[in-house]
Coordinates of C-alpha atoms and ligand atoms in Angstrom, one line a residue:
X1031 CA 14.0 20.7 18.4
X1032 CA 17.1 20.8 16.3
X1033 CA 16.9 22.2 12.8
X1034 CA 17.8 18.8 11.5
X1035 CA 14.7 17.3 13.0
X1036 CA 12.3 20.2 12.4
X1037 CA 9.2 20.0 10.2
X1038 CA 10.9 22.2 7.6
X1039 CA 13.6 19.6 7.3
X1040 CA 11.2 17.2 5.5
X1041 CA 9.0 19.6 3.5
X1042 CA 9.1 20.5 -0.1
X1043 CA 6.8 22.7 -2.2
X1044 CA 3.7 20.8 -3.3
X1045 CA 3.3 23.1 -6.2
X1046 CA 6.7 23.1 -7.9
X1047 CA 7.9 20.0 -6.2
X1048 CA 11.4 21.4 -5.8
X1049 CA 11.8 24.2 -3.3
X1050 CA 12.3 23.8 0.4
X1051 CA 9.6 25.3 2.5
X1052 CA 10.5 27.8 5.2
X1053 CA 8.2 29.1 7.9
X1054 CA 7.1 32.7 7.4
X1055 CA 5.1 35.0 9.7
X1056 CA 1.7 33.8 8.3
X1057 CA 2.5 30.4 6.9
X1058 CA 5.1 28.6 4.7
X1059 CA 7.0 29.9 1.7
X1060 CA 8.7 28.0 -1.2
X1061 CA 12.3 28.9 -1.7
X1062 CA 12.2 28.1 -5.4
X1063 CA 8.8 29.3 -6.8
X1064 CA 7.9 31.7 -3.9
X1065 CA 4.4 30.2 -3.5
X1066 CA 2.9 30.8 -0.1
X1067 CA 1.0 28.3 1.9
X1068 CA -1.2 29.2 4.9
X1069 CA -1.5 27.7 8.3
X1070 CA -5.2 26.9 9.0
X1071 CA -6.3 26.3 12.5
X1072 CA -2.6 25.8 13.5
X1073 CA -2.1 23.1 10.9
X1074 CA 0.2 23.9 7.9
X1075 CA -2.1 23.8 4.8
X1076 CA 0.2 22.4 2.2
X1077 CA -2.0 21.7 -0.9
X1078 CA -0.7 22.8 -4.3
X1079 CA -3.6 25.2 -4.6
X1080 CA -4.3 26.0 -0.9
X1081 CA -7.1 28.5 -1.7
X1082 CA -8.9 26.0 -3.9
X1083 CA -8.7 23.2 -1.3
X1084 CA -9.8 25.6 1.4
X1085 CA -12.9 26.5 -0.6
X1086 CA -13.6 22.8 -1.2
X1087 CA -13.4 21.9 2.4
X1088 CA -15.3 25.0 3.5
X1089 CA -18.0 24.1 1.0
X1090 CA -18.2 20.5 2.4
X1091 CA -18.4 21.9 6.0
X1092 CA -21.1 24.3 5.0
X1093 CA -23.1 21.5 3.5
X1094 CA -22.6 19.2 6.5
X1095 CA -23.8 21.9 8.8
X1096 CA -26.8 22.6 6.7
X1097 CA -27.5 18.8 6.4
X1098 CA -27.4 18.3 10.1
X1099 CA -29.6 21.3 10.8
X1100 CA -32.2 20.2 8.2
X1101 CA -32.1 16.6 9.6
X1102 CA -32.8 18.1 13.1
X1103 CA -35.7 20.0 11.7
X1104 CA -37.1 16.9 10.0
X1105 CA -36.7 14.9 13.2
X1106 CA -38.6 17.5 15.2
X1107 CA -41.4 17.5 12.6
X1108 CA -41.6 13.7 12.8
X1109 CA -41.6 13.8 16.6
X1110 CA -44.6 16.2 16.5
X1111 CA -46.4 13.8 14.2
X1112 CA -46.0 10.5 16.1
X1113 CA -48.1 9.2 19.0
X1114 CA -45.5 6.5 19.9
X1115 CA -43.8 7.8 23.1
X1116 CA -40.5 6.1 22.6
X1117 CA -40.2 7.3 19.0
X1118 CA -40.9 10.8 20.0
X1119 CA -38.3 10.6 22.7
X1120 CA -35.7 9.2 20.3
X1121 CA -36.5 11.9 17.7
X1122 CA -36.3 14.7 20.2
X1123 CA -33.0 13.3 21.6
X1124 CA -31.4 12.9 18.2
X1125 CA -32.7 16.3 16.9
X1126 CA -31.2 18.0 20.0
X1127 CA -27.9 16.1 19.4
X1128 CA -27.8 17.2 15.7
X1129 CA -28.3 20.9 16.7
X1130 CA -25.7 20.6 19.4
X1131 CA -23.3 18.9 16.9
X1132 CA -23.8 21.8 14.5
X1133 CA -22.6 24.2 17.2
X1134 CA -19.6 22.0 18.1
X1135 CA -18.6 21.6 14.5
X1136 CA -18.9 25.3 13.7
X1137 CA -16.6 26.1 16.6
X1138 CA -14.1 23.4 15.7
X1139 CA -14.0 24.1 12.0
X1140 CA -14.2 27.9 12.3
X1141 CA -10.6 28.3 11.0
X1142 CA -11.9 27.2 7.5
X1143 CA -13.9 30.5 7.4
X1144 CA -17.4 29.0 7.5
X1145 CA -19.1 32.4 7.1
X1146 CA -17.8 32.4 3.5
X1147 CA -19.6 29.1 2.7
X1148 CA -22.7 30.5 0.9
X1149 CA -23.8 27.7 -1.5
X1150 CA -27.1 26.0 -0.6
X1151 CA -27.7 22.2 -0.7
X1152 CA -30.1 22.7 -3.6
X1153 CA -27.5 24.6 -5.6
X1154 CA -24.9 22.0 -4.9
X1155 CA -27.3 19.3 -6.0
X1156 CA -28.1 21.2 -9.1
X1157 CA -24.5 21.7 -10.2
X1158 CA -23.5 18.2 -9.0
X1159 CA -21.0 19.3 -6.4
X1160 CA -22.8 17.8 -3.5
X1161 CA -19.8 16.1 -1.9
X1162 CA -20.4 15.4 1.7
X1163 CA -21.9 12.0 1.4
X1164 CA -19.3 10.6 -1.0
X1165 CA -16.1 12.4 0.0
X1166 CA -17.1 14.5 3.0
X1167 CA -15.8 15.5 6.3
X1168 CA -17.6 12.7 8.1
X1169 CA -16.4 9.8 5.9
X1170 CA -14.1 8.5 8.7
X1171 CA -16.0 10.2 11.5
X1172 CA -16.3 7.0 13.6
X1173 CA -12.5 6.8 13.6
X1174 CA -12.5 9.9 15.9
X1175 CA -14.4 8.0 18.5
X1176 CA -12.5 4.8 18.0
X1177 CA -9.2 6.6 18.3
X1178 CA -10.0 8.8 21.3
X1179 CA -13.0 7.5 23.2
X1180 CA -13.8 3.7 23.2
X1181 CA -11.2 2.1 21.0
X1182 CA -8.5 1.1 23.5
X1183 CA -8.5 -2.6 22.4
X1184 CA -8.3 -1.7 18.7
X1185 CA -5.7 1.0 19.1
X1186 CA -3.5 -1.4 21.1
X1187 CA -4.0 -4.0 18.4
X1188 CA -2.8 -1.5 15.7
X1189 CA 0.4 -0.6 17.4
X1190 CA 0.8 -4.2 18.6
X1191 CA 0.8 -5.5 15.0
X1192 CA 3.4 -2.9 14.0
X1193 CA 5.6 -3.6 16.9
X1194 CA 5.4 -7.4 16.2
X1195 CA 6.4 -7.0 12.5
X1196 CA 9.3 -4.8 13.6
X1197 CA 10.5 -7.6 15.9
X1198 CA 9.1 -6.4 19.2
X1199 CA 9.1 -2.6 19.6
X1200 CA 8.8 0.7 17.8
X1201 CA 12.1 2.2 18.8
X1202 CA 14.5 3.4 16.0
X1203 CA 11.9 4.4 13.4
X1204 CA 13.7 7.7 12.9
X1205 CA 11.9 10.5 11.0
X1206 CA 8.5 9.0 10.4
X1207 CA 5.6 9.9 8.1
X1208 CA 2.1 8.6 8.9
X1209 CA 0.1 8.9 5.6
X1210 CA -3.7 9.2 5.9
X1211 CA -3.3 9.5 9.6
X1212 CA -7.0 10.3 10.1
X1213 CA -7.8 11.2 13.7
X1214 CA -4.1 10.6 14.6
X1215 CA -4.1 8.0 17.3
X1216 CA -1.6 5.6 15.7
X1217 CA 0.8 8.5 15.0
X1218 CA 0.4 9.6 18.6
X1219 CA 1.0 6.1 20.0
X1220 CA 4.0 5.5 17.8
X1221 CA 5.5 8.8 18.7
X1222 CA 4.9 8.2 22.4
X1223 CA 6.1 4.6 22.5
X1224 CA 9.1 5.1 20.2
X1225 CA 12.0 7.6 20.1
X1226 CA 11.4 9.3 16.7
X1227 CA 12.7 12.9 16.7
X1228 CA 10.0 13.8 14.2
X1229 CA 6.6 12.0 13.5
X1230 CA 4.5 13.8 10.8
X1231 CA 0.8 12.8 10.7
X1232 CA -0.8 13.9 7.5
X1233 CA -4.3 13.7 6.1
X1234 CA -6.5 15.9 3.9
X1235 CA -9.5 16.0 6.1
X1236 CA -9.6 19.1 8.4
X1237 CA -12.2 17.7 10.8
X1238 CA -9.9 14.8 11.6
X1239 CA -6.8 17.0 11.7
X1240 CA -8.3 19.7 13.9
X1241 CA -9.5 17.0 16.4
X1242 CA -6.0 15.4 16.3
X1243 CA -4.5 18.9 17.0
X1244 CA -6.5 19.2 20.2
X1245 CA -5.8 15.7 21.4
X1246 CA -2.1 16.0 20.6
X1247 CA -2.1 19.1 22.8
X1248 CA -3.7 17.1 25.6
X1249 CA -7.0 19.0 25.3
X1250 CA -10.4 17.1 25.2
X1251 CA -13.0 17.5 22.5
X1252 CA -16.7 16.6 23.0
X1253 CA -18.6 15.3 19.9
X1254 CA -21.7 13.2 19.4
X1255 CA -21.5 9.7 18.1
X1256 CA -24.4 8.5 16.0
X1257 CA -24.0 4.7 15.9
X1258 CA -25.4 2.8 12.9
X1259 CA -27.2 0.2 15.0
X1260 CA -27.7 1.8 18.5
X1261 CA -28.2 -0.6 21.4
X1262 CA -30.6 1.6 23.3
X1263 CA -32.8 4.6 22.6
X1264 CA -30.3 6.9 24.4
X1265 CA -27.4 5.6 22.3
X1266 CA -28.9 6.9 19.0
X1267 CA -26.8 9.9 19.9
X1268 CA -24.0 9.6 22.5
X1269 CA -22.1 12.7 23.5
X1270 CA -18.5 11.4 23.8
X1271 CA -15.5 13.0 25.4
X1272 CA -12.5 12.5 23.1
X1273 CA -9.4 12.4 25.2
X1274 CA -5.7 11.6 24.9
X1275 CA -3.5 10.2 27.6
X1276 CA -1.7 13.6 27.7
X1277 CA 0.1 16.2 25.5
X1278 CA 2.4 14.6 23.0
X1279 CA 6.1 15.0 23.4
X1280 CA 7.8 17.4 21.1
X1281 CA 8.2 16.4 17.5
X1282 CA 4.7 15.1 16.7
X1283 CA 3.5 17.4 13.8
X1284 CA 0.3 17.6 11.8
X1285 CA 0.2 18.6 8.1
X1286 CA -2.8 19.0 5.9
X1287 CA -1.9 17.7 2.4
X1288 CA -3.1 15.5 -0.5
X1289 CA -1.1 12.3 -0.4
X1290 CA -1.2 12.3 -4.2
X1291 CA 0.7 15.6 -4.3
X1292 CA 2.7 15.3 -1.1
X1293 CA 4.6 18.4 0.3
X1294 CA 7.6 16.3 1.3
X1295 CA 11.1 16.2 0.0
X1296 CA 12.4 13.1 -1.8
X1297 CA 14.2 10.9 0.7
X1298 CA 13.0 12.9 3.7
X1299 CA 11.9 10.0 5.9
X1300 CA 13.4 7.0 7.6
X1301 CA 10.0 5.3 7.9
X1302 CA 6.7 5.7 6.2
X1303 CA 3.6 4.2 7.8
X1304 CA 0.4 3.6 5.8
X1305 CA -2.5 2.6 8.2
X1306 CA -5.7 1.5 6.4
X1307 CA -4.6 3.7 3.5
X1308 CA -3.3 2.0 0.4
X1309 CA -6.7 0.6 -0.6
X1310 CA -8.6 3.9 -0.3
X1311 CA -6.3 6.3 -2.0
X1312 CA -7.7 5.4 -5.4
X1313 CA -4.4 4.8 -7.2
X1314 CA -3.0 1.5 -8.4
X1315 CA -0.9 -0.2 -5.8
X1316 CA 2.3 -0.1 -7.9
X1317 CA 2.0 3.7 -8.1
X1318 CA 1.3 4.1 -4.4
X1319 CA 4.3 1.9 -3.6
X1320 CA 6.5 4.0 -5.9
X1321 CA 5.3 7.2 -4.3
X1322 CA 6.2 5.9 -0.9
X1323 CA 9.6 4.8 -2.1
X1324 CA 10.4 8.4 -3.2
X1325 CA 9.6 9.7 0.3
X1326 CA 12.1 7.3 1.9
X1327 CA 15.9 7.6 2.4
X1328 CA 18.0 4.8 0.9
X1329 CA 17.4 1.9 3.2
X1330 CA 14.3 3.5 4.7
X1331 CA 11.4 1.3 5.8
X1332 CA 7.8 1.1 4.8
X1333 CA 5.3 -0.3 7.3
X1334 CA 1.9 -1.0 6.0
X1335 CA -1.0 -1.9 8.2
X1336 CA -4.7 -2.5 7.5
X1337 CA -6.9 -4.1 4.9
X1338 CA -6.4 -5.1 1.3
X1339 CA -9.8 -4.2 0.1
X1340 CA -9.4 -3.1 -3.5
X1341 CA -12.8 -4.3 -4.7
X1342 CA -13.7 -0.9 -6.2
X1343 CA -10.5 -0.6 -8.2
X1344 CA -10.1 -1.5 -11.9
X1345 CA -10.0 -5.3 -12.3
X1346 CA -6.2 -5.5 -12.8
X1347 CA -5.7 -3.3 -9.7
X1348 CA -7.6 -5.4 -7.2
X1349 CA -4.4 -6.8 -5.8
X1350 CA -3.9 -9.3 -3.0
X1351 CA -0.9 -10.2 -1.0
X1352 CA 0.6 -12.5 -3.7
X1353 CA 0.6 -9.6 -6.2
X1354 CA 1.9 -7.2 -3.5
X1355 CA 4.9 -9.5 -3.1
X1356 CA 5.5 -9.5 -6.9
X1357 CA 5.0 -5.7 -7.2
X1358 CA 7.2 -4.5 -4.3
X1359 CA 10.6 -5.3 -5.9
X1360 CA 9.5 -3.3 -9.0
X1361 CA 8.7 -0.3 -6.7
X1362 CA 12.3 -0.6 -5.3
X1363 CA 11.5 -2.6 -2.1
X1364 CA 13.0 -5.7 -0.7
X1365 CA 11.3 -8.9 0.5
X1366 CA 8.6 -7.9 3.0
X1367 CA 8.2 -9.4 6.4
X1368 CA 4.4 -10.0 6.5
X1369 CA 2.0 -10.6 9.3
X1370 CA -1.7 -11.4 9.1
X1371 CA -4.0 -11.2 12.1
X1372 CA -7.7 -11.0 12.9
X1373 CA -8.4 -8.0 15.0
X1374 CA -11.6 -6.1 16.2
X1375 CA -12.6 -3.2 14.1
X1376 CA -14.9 -0.3 14.9
X1377 CA -16.6 -1.9 17.9
X1378 CA -18.5 0.9 19.4
X1379 CA -20.0 -0.1 22.7
X1380 CA -23.1 1.9 21.7
X1381 CA -23.6 -0.1 18.5
X1382 CA -24.9 -3.6 17.7
X1383 CA -22.8 -3.5 14.6
X1384 CA -19.1 -4.3 14.6
X1385 CA -16.5 -6.1 12.5
X1386 CA -13.5 -8.2 12.7
X1387 CA -10.8 -7.7 10.0
X1388 CA -8.0 -9.9 8.9
X1389 CA -5.3 -7.2 8.7
X1390 CA -2.1 -7.4 6.8
X1391 CA 1.0 -5.7 8.2
X1392 CA 4.3 -5.7 6.3
X1393 CA 7.7 -4.2 6.8
X1394 CA 9.8 -3.7 3.8
X1395 CA 13.0 -1.8 3.1
X1396 CA 13.8 0.5 0.2
X1397 CA 16.5 -1.2 -1.9
X1398 CA 16.6 1.2 -4.8
X1399 CA 14.6 3.5 -7.1
X1400 CA 11.1 2.5 -8.4
X1401 CA 11.1 1.1 -11.9
X1402 CA 8.5 3.7 -12.9
X1403 CA 8.2 7.1 -11.3
X1404 CA 4.7 8.0 -10.0
X1405 CA 3.1 10.7 -12.0
X1406 CA 1.7 13.8 -10.3
X1407 CA -2.1 13.8 -10.3
X1408 CA -3.0 14.7 -13.8
X1409 CA -5.1 17.8 -13.9
X1410 CA -6.0 19.2 -17.4
X1411 CA -4.9 22.7 -18.2
X1412 CA -8.5 24.1 -18.4
X1413 CA -9.0 23.0 -14.8
X1414 CA -5.9 24.7 -13.6
X1415 CA -6.4 27.9 -15.5
X1416 CA -9.9 29.5 -15.0
X1417 CA -9.6 31.4 -18.3
X1418 CA -9.0 28.4 -20.7
X1419 CA -11.9 27.0 -22.8
X1420 CA -13.4 23.8 -21.4
X1421 CA -13.4 21.2 -24.1
X1422 CA -16.7 19.5 -25.0
X1423 CA -15.5 15.9 -24.6
X1424 CA -17.6 12.9 -25.6
X1425 CA -18.2 12.2 -21.9
X1426 CA -19.4 15.7 -21.3
X1427 CA -21.6 15.5 -24.4
X1428 CA -23.3 12.4 -23.0
X1429 CA -23.7 14.1 -19.6
X1430 CA -25.3 17.1 -21.3
X1431 CA -27.8 14.9 -23.1
X1432 CA -28.8 13.0 -20.1
X1433 CA -29.1 16.2 -18.0
X1434 CA -31.3 17.7 -20.7
X1435 CA -33.6 14.6 -20.6
X1436 CA -33.6 14.7 -16.8
X1437 CA -34.5 18.4 -16.8
X1438 CA -37.2 17.9 -19.4
X1439 CA -38.8 15.1 -17.4
X1440 CA -38.6 17.2 -14.2
X1441 CA -40.2 20.2 -16.0
X1442 CA -43.1 17.9 -17.0
X1443 CA -44.1 17.5 -13.3
X1444 CA -46.7 20.2 -12.9
X1445 CA -49.0 18.7 -10.3
X1446 CA -51.5 17.7 -13.0
X1447 CA -49.9 15.3 -15.5
X1448 CA -49.9 11.6 -14.8
X1449 CA -47.1 9.3 -15.8
X1450 CA -49.1 8.3 -18.9
X1451 CA -49.5 12.0 -19.9
X1452 CA -45.7 12.5 -19.5
X1453 CA -45.0 9.4 -21.6
X1454 CA -47.3 10.9 -24.3
X1455 CA -45.3 14.2 -24.3
X1456 CA -42.1 12.2 -24.7
X1457 CA -43.5 10.3 -27.7
X1458 CA -44.8 13.6 -29.3
X1459 CA -41.4 15.1 -28.9
X1460 CA -39.9 12.0 -30.5
X1461 CA -37.7 11.4 -27.5
X1462 CA -38.9 7.8 -27.1
X1463 CA -41.0 5.3 -28.8
X1464 CA -44.5 4.6 -27.6
X1465 CA -43.5 1.1 -26.6
X1466 CA -40.9 2.2 -24.1
X1467 CA -42.0 5.7 -22.9
X1468 CA -44.4 4.7 -20.1
X1469 CA -42.0 2.1 -18.6
X1470 CA -39.1 4.6 -18.8
X1471 CA -41.1 7.4 -17.1
X1472 CA -42.1 4.9 -14.4
X1473 CA -38.4 4.0 -13.8
X1474 CA -37.5 7.7 -13.6
X1475 CA -40.3 8.6 -11.2
X1476 CA -39.6 5.6 -9.0
X1477 CA -35.9 6.6 -8.7
X1478 CA -36.9 10.2 -8.0
X1479 CA -39.4 9.1 -5.3
X1480 CA -36.8 6.8 -3.7
X1481 CA -34.1 9.5 -3.7
X1482 CA -36.5 11.9 -2.1
X1483 CA -37.3 9.3 0.6
X1484 CA -33.7 8.5 1.4
X1485 CA -32.8 12.2 1.6
Ligands
LIG2355 C1 -9.5 4.4 6.1 S1 -9.0 6.0 6.7 C2 -7.7 5.5 7.8 C3 -7.4 6.5 8.8 C4 -6.4 6.1 9.9 N1 -5.1 5.8 9.2 C5 -6.9 5.0 10.7 O1 -6.3 3.9 10.7 O2 -7.8 5.2 11.4 C6 -8.2 6.7 5.4 C7 -7.6 8.1 5.6 O3 -7.0 8.6 4.5 C8 -7.3 9.9 4.3 N2 -7.2 10.2 2.8 C9 -7.8 9.7 1.8 N3 -7.4 10.1 0.6 C10 -6.4 11.0 0.9 C11 -5.6 11.9 0.1 N4 -5.7 11.9 -1.2 N5 -4.7 12.6 0.8 C12 -4.6 12.6 2.2 N6 -5.4 11.8 2.9 C13 -6.3 11.1 2.3 C14 -8.8 10.0 4.8 O4 -9.1 11.3 5.1 C15 -8.7 9.1 6.0 O5 -8.4 9.8 7.1

């Protein structure tokens, strides 16, 4: 590939934001601030603080593996305790699949250095860093199977929507960035069907990236699928072969990065594609649009595809299509060409559960600079520098009080006290009035019990 179309032609240092990145023997190096960035599992790991993000993902992987293993043990115990034959068979099958999945994930994610993940689930719970369920490796796990096992109809619909909004085909996209590319199928299909000299698929989740790496190289990966509403007993855990149609042609690259601190030079791309991305990134739409503008050359194109589901954003940021149309010009984009279509979504053949989504696809062209420049993710000084004092903010103060009450109540559980006894202690300690203590203890204990059941 020519220098002009190489990966380094689009990269910039995610730490200082200025320097070009050049490949070195063991990774990438910034020409301005001399920061180094590793390659992990053959994927350039271009986070501003690569060691920190590696530790975070390693921790999440360690927890996932522990969680799967402890689930397998719990299933085996439950299998031993039931006399319902089909239940026992289901539990044995899913327990074996969980154990096998642990082995597969360990092998796939070995480049993260799993032997260094030493924190237990209980410790993570205690210090509140138990991330897998909320922000874990398996958040978009089903996408792997949709992309590379059973999702032909959905994958075809995705590239079909994009081709239609482009006027019939995906040729001429030029240097293309696919943001939040997930397991990578759309990036692979766009690169295969089009003529881009360089398509960069980026995401921050190493599980998705490492699977994409294998599939882009034409190698298969076997992983279990655990459907949420299995159709049959056997389908509670289905070992799937993830396969691509073949190795990708040259120029399809993977980059591990945080989209809010992107390691790409301003104006590096002719096209940016955001599939099912803008409503999960957690930033107001105006800022996401401005960020995308910066990545584009003058006249470059932004193709968005997916849902507009901002229900968890702040009220003013729950934008719909009408607001998108009003906000795009402020972010330096022209009038969009918009398409809406209802398509199948995550229809695993092993599951009774599936969705149809009314997707929005738009194509818009960069006409100028955004009215407001997107800020880098704001990280306070004391979080960047491990030796700075951590301020006791009002929010931290509140958290400390509630944790103390929580710890106090937990310490009262000694196998002998009843809820009434505990309420009496709270009243004696002047933590609550006698009118409310018993009801509050009951609420606390109910939640504790429910949490323990769901875990
Ligand atoms: C809803 S999924 C869509 C995945 C893929 N585009 C698809 O259509 O299947 C959103 C993707 O964005 C990624 N993502 C979320 N926040 C990110 C961030 N700050 N930086 C990079 N990727 C992010 C997730 O890991 C996930 O793969």
